[in-house]
């Protein structure tokens, strides 16, 4: 083959000149002998390396052909390895091309064991082949060494020769194997490690259950099998539990040792990175599966700790063992690793301080924990919506997520995914405003734990707020939620009777207490401490949103923030309060007083309009005054004055709420002619009031109030709570059982349309029937005579005793905020129309600003942008204006 | 069926009605008995004017110093028949060094008897 040696060119000529025919002869002879002995050596004949071999090598070296010797020897090693060992090795795995698929089809422990045996066998075989070749190589090295030793100056690089040759050999082995690597081998390795790890994990899990907490003994050397085995035998007599535990550990160690051996063998074959990949990915896969299994869809338990302890118990144990096993065997680079016993390795590994975990292990732990955190975080983030839906119960999950995020810092991921979940699932037309608000509150509460600075909360809250602003009933829902414990959230029975406001106030109080303390000792020292505690906002903070102090997370503030203006909230509250108070038939206003007090307490925080709150106070005060006045009047009125007994009416059952109308929201007035008897009562009452409170007089709001009626039928008595107009209607029927609608309307002094709407209540109760009269517009209402023919009454006669009327027709006694606004805004309609005539088209902002600029005196323009917008959209729907691309036009 | 009706009627007769003039059909319906009537009214000062000439606040409201309208912030009439919030006119009268005059008509201020 390579007869021409390749010495350095400078020496080349000199060497050639020194060649004599004799020496050429000698070279040829020695080379032939060297080749043949090499061949026989590689074919398994160790005896071929006698003194002949050594002398041949020496002879060749003498002529400066040392590199030729080395190259030839390595080449022949390579040839034999490539032609014999490698194909044999790969052939072993040919049957298991698709382990995953095969496993499914064949399955079972049997298959698993077979695959394992194949892998072990193949590795054993190729390792022994390799060991043999290394032995051969060592012989060459020895002969080369002995040659060098003959020269005193050649002593310097004895070891170099050896390391050089072995590294070349190892490279050769690795490259040959890599070259011929079948594609299914990594897959198989992966599969193997996965199965082994799973097995290990299950045994460890069992251990955790059985030997409570004894699983983590990271200090003890896991490789120290034999000693532990002995220990278990020794202690076996004393404690059964202990011995079973030890037995399991022994089993684990066997498993670990098996894995360690495989890894070790593979490493020696040059598959270092592939092996590492395989077991690392297997570990990560297993960890991921574990995290998913532990976390699952249950948010009521914290899973971070179990995961961490699992990491310590399973993968880290394994890695610890593995690293220990590999670490020392590599340092102990013996030429015959296959023959080495684990005991030997243990002995050598004992020396370098057992108790400090190696650096590699720590790095692994960090990697694994990070991975676990990330996996859990992703899992939780993807389910954050659900987690927040059952927030107070799911706080452990939130706590977990918080820790994960602290570690991984991927807050932006949370924000993005949560916002998209919100858009997809909450901010849709199908969701009720109440639900959205409740979710909003839960979100605030939950994210407050994760991120006390409120930066991400702001980002997440923005879409919800924007969306809610577009809904009409938002304010109403907010007020209901704030003031009414039950009304806001009918299905959450657990927290009934406790309004959100109350809850908030409680929180706020505790916060306040903390805050007050802080204020008291703000001496220099405290100030310094505070200053040193300052932390910058997270990097994701939007600088345009103000500093941390302003961003203090308070739920009430954030809710009020939806509306935009506090006055609107208070106004809505006032309307609702008025409605509630006017429909009260007793004077019991404790709940309302309490709510108002809470609101006032909160108003300090968010600066509610003082005057609006004052008005609410007066409203409540009116009720208290009414109660007193009512009592006075009734006590002083002479009973003889009250004659009308036929309707069962007397002063005893008559009560009045007297309001200071200036401080109440505008009240819907509706003319109504009450029955004579009632009219009489009212007059007497008003007269009496005038007498008591001289220069003051009463103005009746006939259409307001509540009337409790008792209707008697042949077999039952039904109670109704109705408005005066309903009472007036039904009372008309006691003189005359049939009315035409026009006549009835005239009798009670309301327009026919109103009558038709109102009388529907009695029709729906089956007390009055409607039939077409002679005139198509003139219906005839007839009292149902007896219930036997009124089949439809049968259904609802049981639950009729308390029926509040008015809601079903959405008829409120107080003008709604919208109506008020419309009324106030109509003043500006002319301005706006004029503006648009002059300018052609204007954006909302510009209209707002122009109005602000020019309408300074009577009436001053003091509306918010939102109010203007809703008014303008009203005009658009009335087809007075047109809205295109955010610009308003006059409709032509 | 008829028997049933008659039975019922007799029951009603004994329990509720002694009025013999009502016909049979009307027995099934009794005039509604009003068990409670809760009315709503607003009070107002019986004055000719709407607002107080001194503070320009509504009479039905209260003067700037008061929180509660009504009894707590009454009106007072002068001899000239002009009405003001009591607190307003008192302040006015007290601030005058000599004889106080009605802010509206410049007549000498006298509280109406």
PDB file of C-alpha atoms in Angstrom, chain A residues 485-737:
ATOM      1  CA  UNK A 485     -74.513  41.871  47.245  1.00  0.00           C
ATOM      2  CA  UNK A 486     -76.959  39.467  45.724  1.00  0.00           C
ATOM      3  CA  UNK A 487     -78.258  41.159  42.661  1.00  0.00           C
ATOM      4  CA  UNK A 488     -74.996  41.401  40.866  1.00  0.00           C
ATOM      5  CA  UNK A 489     -74.121  37.779  40.885  1.00  0.00           C
ATOM      6  CA  UNK A 490     -77.125  35.559  41.296  1.00  0.00           C
ATOM      7  CA  UNK A 491     -75.335  32.251  40.840  1.00  0.00           C
ATOM      8  CA  UNK A 492     -72.530  32.806  43.276  1.00  0.00           C
ATOM      9  CA  UNK A 493     -74.467  31.796  46.316  1.00  0.00           C
ATOM     10  CA  UNK A 494     -71.401  31.563  48.509  1.00  0.00           C
ATOM     11  CA  UNK A 495     -70.807  35.258  48.772  1.00  0.00           C
ATOM     12  CA  UNK A 496     -74.314  36.559  48.916  1.00  0.00           C
ATOM     13  CA  UNK A 497     -75.196  39.387  51.184  1.00  0.00           C
ATOM     14  CA  UNK A 498     -71.791  40.871  50.830  1.00  0.00           C
ATOM     15  CA  UNK A 499     -71.569  43.492  48.203  1.00  0.00           C
ATOM     16  CA  UNK A 500     -68.399  44.047  46.320  1.00  0.00           C
ATOM     17  CA  UNK A 501     -68.168  47.430  47.886  1.00  0.00           C
ATOM     18  CA  UNK A 502     -68.194  45.962  51.328  1.00  0.00           C
ATOM     19  CA  UNK A 503     -65.509  43.528  50.403  1.00  0.00           C
ATOM     20  CA  UNK A 504     -63.421  46.242  48.874  1.00  0.00           C
ATOM     21  CA  UNK A 505     -63.817  48.383  51.888  1.00  0.00           C
ATOM     22  CA  UNK A 506     -62.652  45.632  54.130  1.00  0.00           C
ATOM     23  CA  UNK A 507     -59.550  45.188  52.039  1.00  0.00           C
ATOM     24  CA  UNK A 508     -59.015  48.874  51.959  1.00  0.00           C
ATOM     25  CA  UNK A 509     -59.277  49.184  55.686  1.00  0.00           C
ATOM     26  CA  UNK A 510     -56.609  46.636  56.270  1.00  0.00           C
ATOM     27  CA  UNK A 511     -54.470  48.348  53.692  1.00  0.00           C
ATOM     28  CA  UNK A 512     -55.147  51.667  55.290  1.00  0.00           C
ATOM     29  CA  UNK A 513     -54.106  50.425  58.676  1.00  0.00           C
ATOM     30  CA  UNK A 514     -50.819  49.362  57.235  1.00  0.00           C
ATOM     31  CA  UNK A 515     -50.472  52.655  55.498  1.00  0.00           C
ATOM     32  CA  UNK A 516     -51.194  54.735  58.545  1.00  0.00           C
ATOM     33  CA  UNK A 517     -48.441  53.083  60.460  1.00  0.00           C
ATOM     34  CA  UNK A 518     -46.111  53.889  57.672  1.00  0.00           C
ATOM     35  CA  UNK A 519     -47.080  57.504  57.833  1.00  0.00           C
ATOM     36  CA  UNK A 520     -46.444  57.841  61.519  1.00  0.00           C
ATOM     37  CA  UNK A 521     -42.831  56.919  61.626  1.00  0.00           C
ATOM     38  CA  UNK A 522     -41.577  58.649  58.595  1.00  0.00           C
ATOM     39  CA  UNK A 523     -38.492  59.833  60.279  1.00  0.00           C
ATOM     40  CA  UNK A 524     -35.317  59.976  58.305  1.00  0.00           C
ATOM     41  CA  UNK A 525     -34.421  56.401  58.975  1.00  0.00           C
ATOM     42  CA  UNK A 526     -37.760  55.181  57.705  1.00  0.00           C
ATOM     43  CA  UNK A 527     -37.468  57.352  54.687  1.00  0.00           C
ATOM     44  CA  UNK A 528     -34.118  55.898  53.946  1.00  0.00           C
ATOM     45  CA  UNK A 529     -35.478  52.389  54.281  1.00  0.00           C
ATOM     46  CA  UNK A 530     -38.345  53.219  52.003  1.00  0.00           C
ATOM     47  CA  UNK A 531     -36.007  54.715  49.491  1.00  0.00           C
ATOM     48  CA  UNK A 532     -33.760  51.718  49.530  1.00  0.00           C
ATOM     49  CA  UNK A 533     -36.731  49.450  49.015  1.00  0.00           C
ATOM     50  CA  UNK A 534     -37.621  51.201  45.822  1.00  0.00           C
ATOM     51  CA  UNK A 535     -37.586  49.005  42.803  1.00  0.00           C
ATOM     52  CA  UNK A 536     -37.823  50.139  39.255  1.00  0.00           C
ATOM     53  CA  UNK A 537     -40.885  49.270  37.270  1.00  0.00           C
ATOM     54  CA  UNK A 538     -40.601  46.142  35.202  1.00  0.00           C
ATOM     55  CA  UNK A 539     -39.128  46.742  31.804  1.00  0.00           C
ATOM     56  CA  UNK A 540     -42.493  46.164  30.184  1.00  0.00           C
ATOM     57  CA  UNK A 541     -44.068  49.101  31.961  1.00  0.00           C
ATOM     58  CA  UNK A 542     -45.490  51.703  29.716  1.00  0.00           C
ATOM     59  CA  UNK A 543     -43.924  54.992  30.713  1.00  0.00           C
ATOM     60  CA  UNK A 544     -46.873  56.914  29.390  1.00  0.00           C
ATOM     61  CA  UNK A 545     -49.119  55.304  31.973  1.00  0.00           C
ATOM     62  CA  UNK A 546     -47.695  57.156  34.916  1.00  0.00           C
ATOM     63  CA  UNK A 547     -45.474  56.058  37.706  1.00  0.00           C
ATOM     64  CA  UNK A 548     -45.977  53.305  40.163  1.00  0.00           C
ATOM     65  CA  UNK A 549     -47.604  55.433  42.800  1.00  0.00           C
ATOM     66  CA  UNK A 550     -50.411  56.448  40.561  1.00  0.00           C
ATOM     67  CA  UNK A 551     -50.780  52.927  39.348  1.00  0.00           C
ATOM     68  CA  UNK A 552     -51.577  51.561  42.769  1.00  0.00           C
ATOM     69  CA  UNK A 553     -53.890  48.693  42.190  1.00  0.00           C
ATOM     70  CA  UNK A 554     -57.212  49.390  43.695  1.00  0.00           C
ATOM     71  CA  UNK A 555     -60.129  47.522  42.373  1.00  0.00           C
ATOM     72  CA  UNK A 556     -62.638  50.232  42.888  1.00  0.00           C
ATOM     73  CA  UNK A 557     -60.503  52.698  41.032  1.00  0.00           C
ATOM     74  CA  UNK A 558     -60.095  50.313  38.153  1.00  0.00           C
ATOM     75  CA  UNK A 559     -63.796  49.695  37.966  1.00  0.00           C
ATOM     76  CA  UNK A 560     -64.616  53.329  38.101  1.00  0.00           C
ATOM     77  CA  UNK A 561     -61.967  53.749  35.456  1.00  0.00           C
ATOM     78  CA  UNK A 562     -64.167  51.819  33.074  1.00  0.00           C
ATOM     79  CA  UNK A 563     -66.823  54.441  33.255  1.00  0.00           C
ATOM     80  CA  UNK A 564     -64.428  57.246  32.807  1.00  0.00           C
ATOM     81  CA  UNK A 565     -66.044  59.668  35.161  1.00  0.00           C
ATOM     82  CA  UNK A 566     -66.971  59.239  38.752  1.00  0.00           C
ATOM     83  CA  UNK A 567     -69.940  61.531  38.484  1.00  0.00           C
ATOM     84  CA  UNK A 568     -71.546  59.229  36.028  1.00  0.00           C
ATOM     85  CA  UNK A 569     -71.213  56.418  38.499  1.00  0.00           C
ATOM     86  CA  UNK A 570     -72.699  58.454  41.293  1.00  0.00           C
ATOM     87  CA  UNK A 571     -75.505  59.644  39.086  1.00  0.00           C
ATOM     88  CA  UNK A 572     -76.370  56.134  38.138  1.00  0.00           C
ATOM     89  CA  UNK A 573     -76.264  55.184  41.755  1.00  0.00           C
ATOM     90  CA  UNK A 574     -78.551  58.048  42.608  1.00  0.00           C
ATOM     91  CA  UNK A 575     -81.079  56.930  40.050  1.00  0.00           C
ATOM     92  CA  UNK A 576     -80.974  53.403  41.317  1.00  0.00           C
ATOM     93  CA  UNK A 577     -81.253  54.551  44.877  1.00  0.00           C
ATOM     94  CA  UNK A 578     -84.223  56.749  44.036  1.00  0.00           C
ATOM     95  CA  UNK A 579     -85.904  53.863  42.314  1.00  0.00           C
ATOM     96  CA  UNK A 580     -85.353  51.640  45.273  1.00  0.00           C
ATOM     97  CA  UNK A 581     -86.516  54.183  47.804  1.00  0.00           C
ATOM     98  CA  UNK A 582     -89.623  55.121  45.918  1.00  0.00           C
ATOM     99  CA  UNK A 583     -90.705  51.542  45.717  1.00  0.00           C
ATOM    100  CA  UNK A 584     -90.306  50.950  49.394  1.00  0.00           C
ATOM    101  CA  UNK A 585     -93.508  50.532  51.290  1.00  0.00           C
ATOM    102  CA  UNK A 586     -91.909  50.475  54.695  1.00  0.00           C
ATOM    103  CA  UNK A 587     -89.349  52.969  55.802  1.00  0.00           C
ATOM    104  CA  UNK A 588     -86.642  50.424  56.289  1.00  0.00           C
ATOM    105  CA  UNK A 589     -83.530  51.875  54.738  1.00  0.00           C
ATOM    106  CA  UNK A 590     -80.769  50.365  56.837  1.00  0.00           C
ATOM    107  CA  UNK A 591     -79.216  48.592  53.899  1.00  0.00           C
ATOM    108  CA  UNK A 592     -79.202  51.726  51.806  1.00  0.00           C
ATOM    109  CA  UNK A 593     -77.668  53.750  54.582  1.00  0.00           C
ATOM    110  CA  UNK A 594     -74.951  51.217  54.948  1.00  0.00           C
ATOM    111  CA  UNK A 595     -74.203  51.219  51.239  1.00  0.00           C
ATOM    112  CA  UNK A 596     -74.083  54.955  51.183  1.00  0.00           C
ATOM    113  CA  UNK A 597     -71.699  55.005  54.087  1.00  0.00           C
ATOM    114  CA  UNK A 598     -69.461  52.594  52.263  1.00  0.00           C
ATOM    115  CA  UNK A 599     -69.613  54.661  49.151  1.00  0.00           C
ATOM    116  CA  UNK A 600     -68.717  57.710  51.137  1.00  0.00           C
ATOM    117  CA  UNK A 601     -65.806  55.875  52.665  1.00  0.00           C
ATOM    118  CA  UNK A 602     -64.659  54.966  49.210  1.00  0.00           C
ATOM    119  CA  UNK A 603     -65.318  58.391  47.862  1.00  0.00           C
ATOM    120  CA  UNK A 604     -62.362  59.560  49.870  1.00  0.00           C
ATOM    121  CA  UNK A 605     -60.221  57.279  47.786  1.00  0.00           C
ATOM    122  CA  UNK A 606     -61.493  58.058  44.376  1.00  0.00           C
ATOM    123  CA  UNK A 607     -62.917  61.492  44.994  1.00  0.00           C
ATOM    124  CA  UNK A 608     -66.521  61.067  44.152  1.00  0.00           C
ATOM    125  CA  UNK A 609     -68.373  64.223  43.495  1.00  0.00           C
ATOM    126  CA  UNK A 610     -69.181  65.581  46.899  1.00  0.00           C
ATOM    127  CA  UNK A 611     -72.447  67.152  45.832  1.00  0.00           C
ATOM    128  CA  UNK A 612     -73.834  63.967  44.355  1.00  0.00           C
ATOM    129  CA  UNK A 613     -73.139  62.111  47.515  1.00  0.00           C
ATOM    130  CA  UNK A 614     -74.776  64.894  49.431  1.00  0.00           C
ATOM    131  CA  UNK A 615     -77.873  64.482  47.359  1.00  0.00           C
ATOM    132  CA  UNK A 616     -77.996  60.792  48.118  1.00  0.00           C
ATOM    133  CA  UNK A 617     -77.745  61.627  51.767  1.00  0.00           C
ATOM    134  CA  UNK A 618     -80.682  63.977  51.516  1.00  0.00           C
ATOM    135  CA  UNK A 619     -82.682  61.311  49.766  1.00  0.00           C
ATOM    136  CA  UNK A 620     -82.113  58.944  52.626  1.00  0.00           C
ATOM    137  CA  UNK A 621     -82.837  61.682  55.096  1.00  0.00           C
ATOM    138  CA  UNK A 622     -86.151  62.319  53.362  1.00  0.00           C
ATOM    139  CA  UNK A 623     -87.126  58.767  54.046  1.00  0.00           C
ATOM    140  CA  UNK A 624     -86.298  59.114  57.711  1.00  0.00           C
ATOM    141  CA  UNK A 625     -88.192  62.385  57.921  1.00  0.00           C
ATOM    142  CA  UNK A 626     -91.124  60.919  56.069  1.00  0.00           C
ATOM    143  CA  UNK A 627     -91.431  58.195  58.581  1.00  0.00           C
ATOM    144  CA  UNK A 628     -91.626  60.690  61.397  1.00  0.00           C
ATOM    145  CA  UNK A 629     -93.933  63.094  59.648  1.00  0.00           C
ATOM    146  CA  UNK A 630     -96.144  60.299  58.484  1.00  0.00           C
ATOM    147  CA  UNK A 631     -96.494  59.110  62.016  1.00  0.00           C
ATOM    148  CA  UNK A 632     -97.279  62.601  63.251  1.00  0.00           C
ATOM    149  CA  UNK A 633     -99.908  63.251  60.671  1.00  0.00           C
ATOM    150  CA  UNK A 634    -101.631  59.973  61.184  1.00  0.00           C
ATOM    151  CA  UNK A 635    -101.637  60.431  64.913  1.00  0.00           C
ATOM    152  CA  UNK A 636    -103.182  63.870  64.775  1.00  0.00           C
ATOM    153  CA  UNK A 637    -105.678  63.315  62.016  1.00  0.00           C
ATOM    154  CA  UNK A 638    -109.157  62.825  63.360  1.00  0.00           C
ATOM    155  CA  UNK A 639    -110.505  59.396  62.625  1.00  0.00           C
ATOM    156  CA  UNK A 640    -113.921  60.839  61.930  1.00  0.00           C
ATOM    157  CA  UNK A 641    -112.480  62.596  58.947  1.00  0.00           C
ATOM    158  CA  UNK A 642    -111.871  59.366  57.205  1.00  0.00           C
ATOM    159  CA  UNK A 643    -115.187  58.089  56.020  1.00  0.00           C
ATOM    160  CA  UNK A 644    -114.516  56.013  52.934  1.00  0.00           C
ATOM    161  CA  UNK A 645    -114.831  52.510  54.184  1.00  0.00           C
ATOM    162  CA  UNK A 646    -116.162  50.789  51.117  1.00  0.00           C
ATOM    163  CA  UNK A 647    -112.772  50.262  49.559  1.00  0.00           C
ATOM    164  CA  UNK A 648    -111.333  49.208  52.809  1.00  0.00           C
ATOM    165  CA  UNK A 649    -109.296  52.355  52.874  1.00  0.00           C
ATOM    166  CA  UNK A 650    -108.498  54.167  56.017  1.00  0.00           C
ATOM    167  CA  UNK A 651    -105.729  56.326  57.324  1.00  0.00           C
ATOM    168  CA  UNK A 652    -104.272  53.324  59.108  1.00  0.00           C
ATOM    169  CA  UNK A 653    -103.120  51.701  55.966  1.00  0.00           C
ATOM    170  CA  UNK A 654    -102.008  54.875  54.302  1.00  0.00           C
ATOM    171  CA  UNK A 655     -98.413  55.962  54.310  1.00  0.00           C
ATOM    172  CA  UNK A 656     -96.495  58.575  52.429  1.00  0.00           C
ATOM    173  CA  UNK A 657     -92.959  59.145  51.409  1.00  0.00           C
ATOM    174  CA  UNK A 658     -92.300  62.841  51.239  1.00  0.00           C
ATOM    175  CA  UNK A 659     -89.350  63.786  49.147  1.00  0.00           C
ATOM    176  CA  UNK A 660     -87.332  66.936  48.625  1.00  0.00           C
ATOM    177  CA  UNK A 661     -87.756  66.868  44.907  1.00  0.00           C
ATOM    178  CA  UNK A 662     -84.856  69.209  44.235  1.00  0.00           C
ATOM    179  CA  UNK A 663     -82.410  66.662  45.393  1.00  0.00           C
ATOM    180  CA  UNK A 664     -83.903  63.676  43.681  1.00  0.00           C
ATOM    181  CA  UNK A 665     -83.290  62.704  40.121  1.00  0.00           C
ATOM    182  CA  UNK A 666     -86.015  63.945  37.803  1.00  0.00           C
ATOM    183  CA  UNK A 667     -89.136  61.977  38.429  1.00  0.00           C
ATOM    184  CA  UNK A 668     -91.492  60.665  35.777  1.00  0.00           C
ATOM    185  CA  UNK A 669     -94.755  62.433  36.205  1.00  0.00           C
ATOM    186  CA  UNK A 670     -97.861  60.906  34.876  1.00  0.00           C
ATOM    187  CA  UNK A 671    -101.303  62.238  35.405  1.00  0.00           C
ATOM    188  CA  UNK A 672    -103.614  59.798  37.057  1.00  0.00           C
ATOM    189  CA  UNK A 673    -107.045  60.006  38.486  1.00  0.00           C
ATOM    190  CA  UNK A 674    -107.224  57.937  41.588  1.00  0.00           C
ATOM    191  CA  UNK A 675    -110.434  56.533  42.957  1.00  0.00           C
ATOM    192  CA  UNK A 676    -112.526  58.954  44.891  1.00  0.00           C
ATOM    193  CA  UNK A 677    -111.794  57.391  48.233  1.00  0.00           C
ATOM    194  CA  UNK A 678    -108.098  57.552  47.757  1.00  0.00           C
ATOM    195  CA  UNK A 679    -108.289  61.079  46.459  1.00  0.00           C
ATOM    196  CA  UNK A 680    -110.118  61.992  49.628  1.00  0.00           C
ATOM    197  CA  UNK A 681    -107.441  60.443  51.738  1.00  0.00           C
ATOM    198  CA  UNK A 682    -104.728  62.277  49.905  1.00  0.00           C
ATOM    199  CA  UNK A 683    -106.454  65.565  50.367  1.00  0.00           C
ATOM    200  CA  UNK A 684    -106.925  65.033  54.055  1.00  0.00           C
ATOM    201  CA  UNK A 685    -103.360  64.044  54.400  1.00  0.00           C
ATOM    202  CA  UNK A 686    -102.080  67.024  52.473  1.00  0.00           C
ATOM    203  CA  UNK A 687    -104.268  69.349  54.494  1.00  0.00           C
ATOM    204  CA  UNK A 688    -102.939  67.924  57.681  1.00  0.00           C
ATOM    205  CA  UNK A 689     -99.379  68.261  56.439  1.00  0.00           C
ATOM    206  CA  UNK A 690    -100.010  71.857  55.589  1.00  0.00           C
ATOM    207  CA  UNK A 691    -101.278  72.441  59.059  1.00  0.00           C
ATOM    208  CA  UNK A 692     -98.301  70.881  60.730  1.00  0.00           C
ATOM    209  CA  UNK A 693     -95.569  72.311  58.526  1.00  0.00           C
ATOM    210  CA  UNK A 694     -97.280  75.544  57.780  1.00  0.00           C
ATOM    211  CA  UNK A 695     -95.739  77.248  54.862  1.00  0.00           C
ATOM    212  CA  UNK A 696     -95.066  73.970  53.195  1.00  0.00           C
ATOM    213  CA  UNK A 697     -97.463  71.955  51.157  1.00  0.00           C
ATOM    214  CA  UNK A 698     -97.529  68.600  49.530  1.00  0.00           C
ATOM    215  CA  UNK A 699     -97.548  67.862  45.827  1.00  0.00           C
ATOM    216  CA  UNK A 700     -98.728  64.336  45.167  1.00  0.00           C
ATOM    217  CA  UNK A 701     -97.011  62.137  42.716  1.00  0.00           C
ATOM    218  CA  UNK A 702    -100.054  60.067  42.070  1.00  0.00           C
ATOM    219  CA  UNK A 703     -98.397  57.596  39.803  1.00  0.00           C
ATOM    220  CA  UNK A 704     -95.699  56.676  42.285  1.00  0.00           C
ATOM    221  CA  UNK A 705     -95.751  54.459  45.291  1.00  0.00           C
ATOM    222  CA  UNK A 706     -96.860  50.979  45.970  1.00  0.00           C
ATOM    223  CA  UNK A 707    -100.213  49.511  46.715  1.00  0.00           C
ATOM    224  CA  UNK A 708    -100.823  46.183  48.282  1.00  0.00           C
ATOM    225  CA  UNK A 709    -104.058  44.658  47.189  1.00  0.00           C
ATOM    226  CA  UNK A 710    -105.848  41.579  48.260  1.00  0.00           C
ATOM    227  CA  UNK A 711    -108.091  40.033  45.725  1.00  0.00           C
ATOM    228  CA  UNK A 712    -110.478  37.438  46.943  1.00  0.00           C
ATOM    229  CA  UNK A 713    -111.734  34.673  44.805  1.00  0.00           C
ATOM    230  CA  UNK A 714    -114.045  31.913  45.673  1.00  0.00           C
ATOM    231  CA  UNK A 715    -111.380  29.602  47.007  1.00  0.00           C
ATOM    232  CA  UNK A 716    -108.306  31.683  47.576  1.00  0.00           C
ATOM    233  CA  UNK A 717    -106.985  35.083  48.382  1.00  0.00           C
ATOM    234  CA  UNK A 718    -104.281  36.535  46.268  1.00  0.00           C
ATOM    235  CA  UNK A 719    -102.078  39.414  47.218  1.00  0.00           C
ATOM    236  CA  UNK A 720    -100.613  41.795  44.748  1.00  0.00           C
ATOM    237  CA  UNK A 721     -98.114  44.543  45.185  1.00  0.00           C
ATOM    238  CA  UNK A 722     -98.758  46.956  42.376  1.00  0.00           C
ATOM    239  CA  UNK A 723     -98.328  50.531  41.364  1.00  0.00           C
ATOM    240  CA  UNK A 724    -101.116  53.018  41.967  1.00  0.00           C
ATOM    241  CA  UNK A 725    -102.140  52.957  38.347  1.00  0.00           C
ATOM    242  CA  UNK A 726    -102.778  49.255  38.470  1.00  0.00           C
ATOM    243  CA  UNK A 727    -104.714  49.697  41.636  1.00  0.00           C
ATOM    244  CA  UNK A 728    -106.737  52.462  40.034  1.00  0.00           C
ATOM    245  CA  UNK A 729    -107.547  50.233  37.109  1.00  0.00           C
ATOM    246  CA  UNK A 730    -108.690  47.285  39.112  1.00  0.00           C
ATOM    247  CA  UNK A 731    -110.668  49.473  41.468  1.00  0.00           C
ATOM    248  CA  UNK A 732    -112.680  50.780  38.585  1.00  0.00           C
ATOM    249  CA  UNK A 733    -113.975  47.300  38.051  1.00  0.00           C
ATOM    250  CA  UNK A 734    -115.688  47.102  41.360  1.00  0.00           C
ATOM    251  CA  UNK A 735    -118.539  49.275  40.155  1.00  0.00           C
ATOM    252  CA  UNK A 736    -118.679  48.052  36.629  1.00  0.00           C
ATOM    253  CA  UNK A 737    -117.350  44.709  35.447  1.00  0.00           C
TER     254      UNK A 737
END
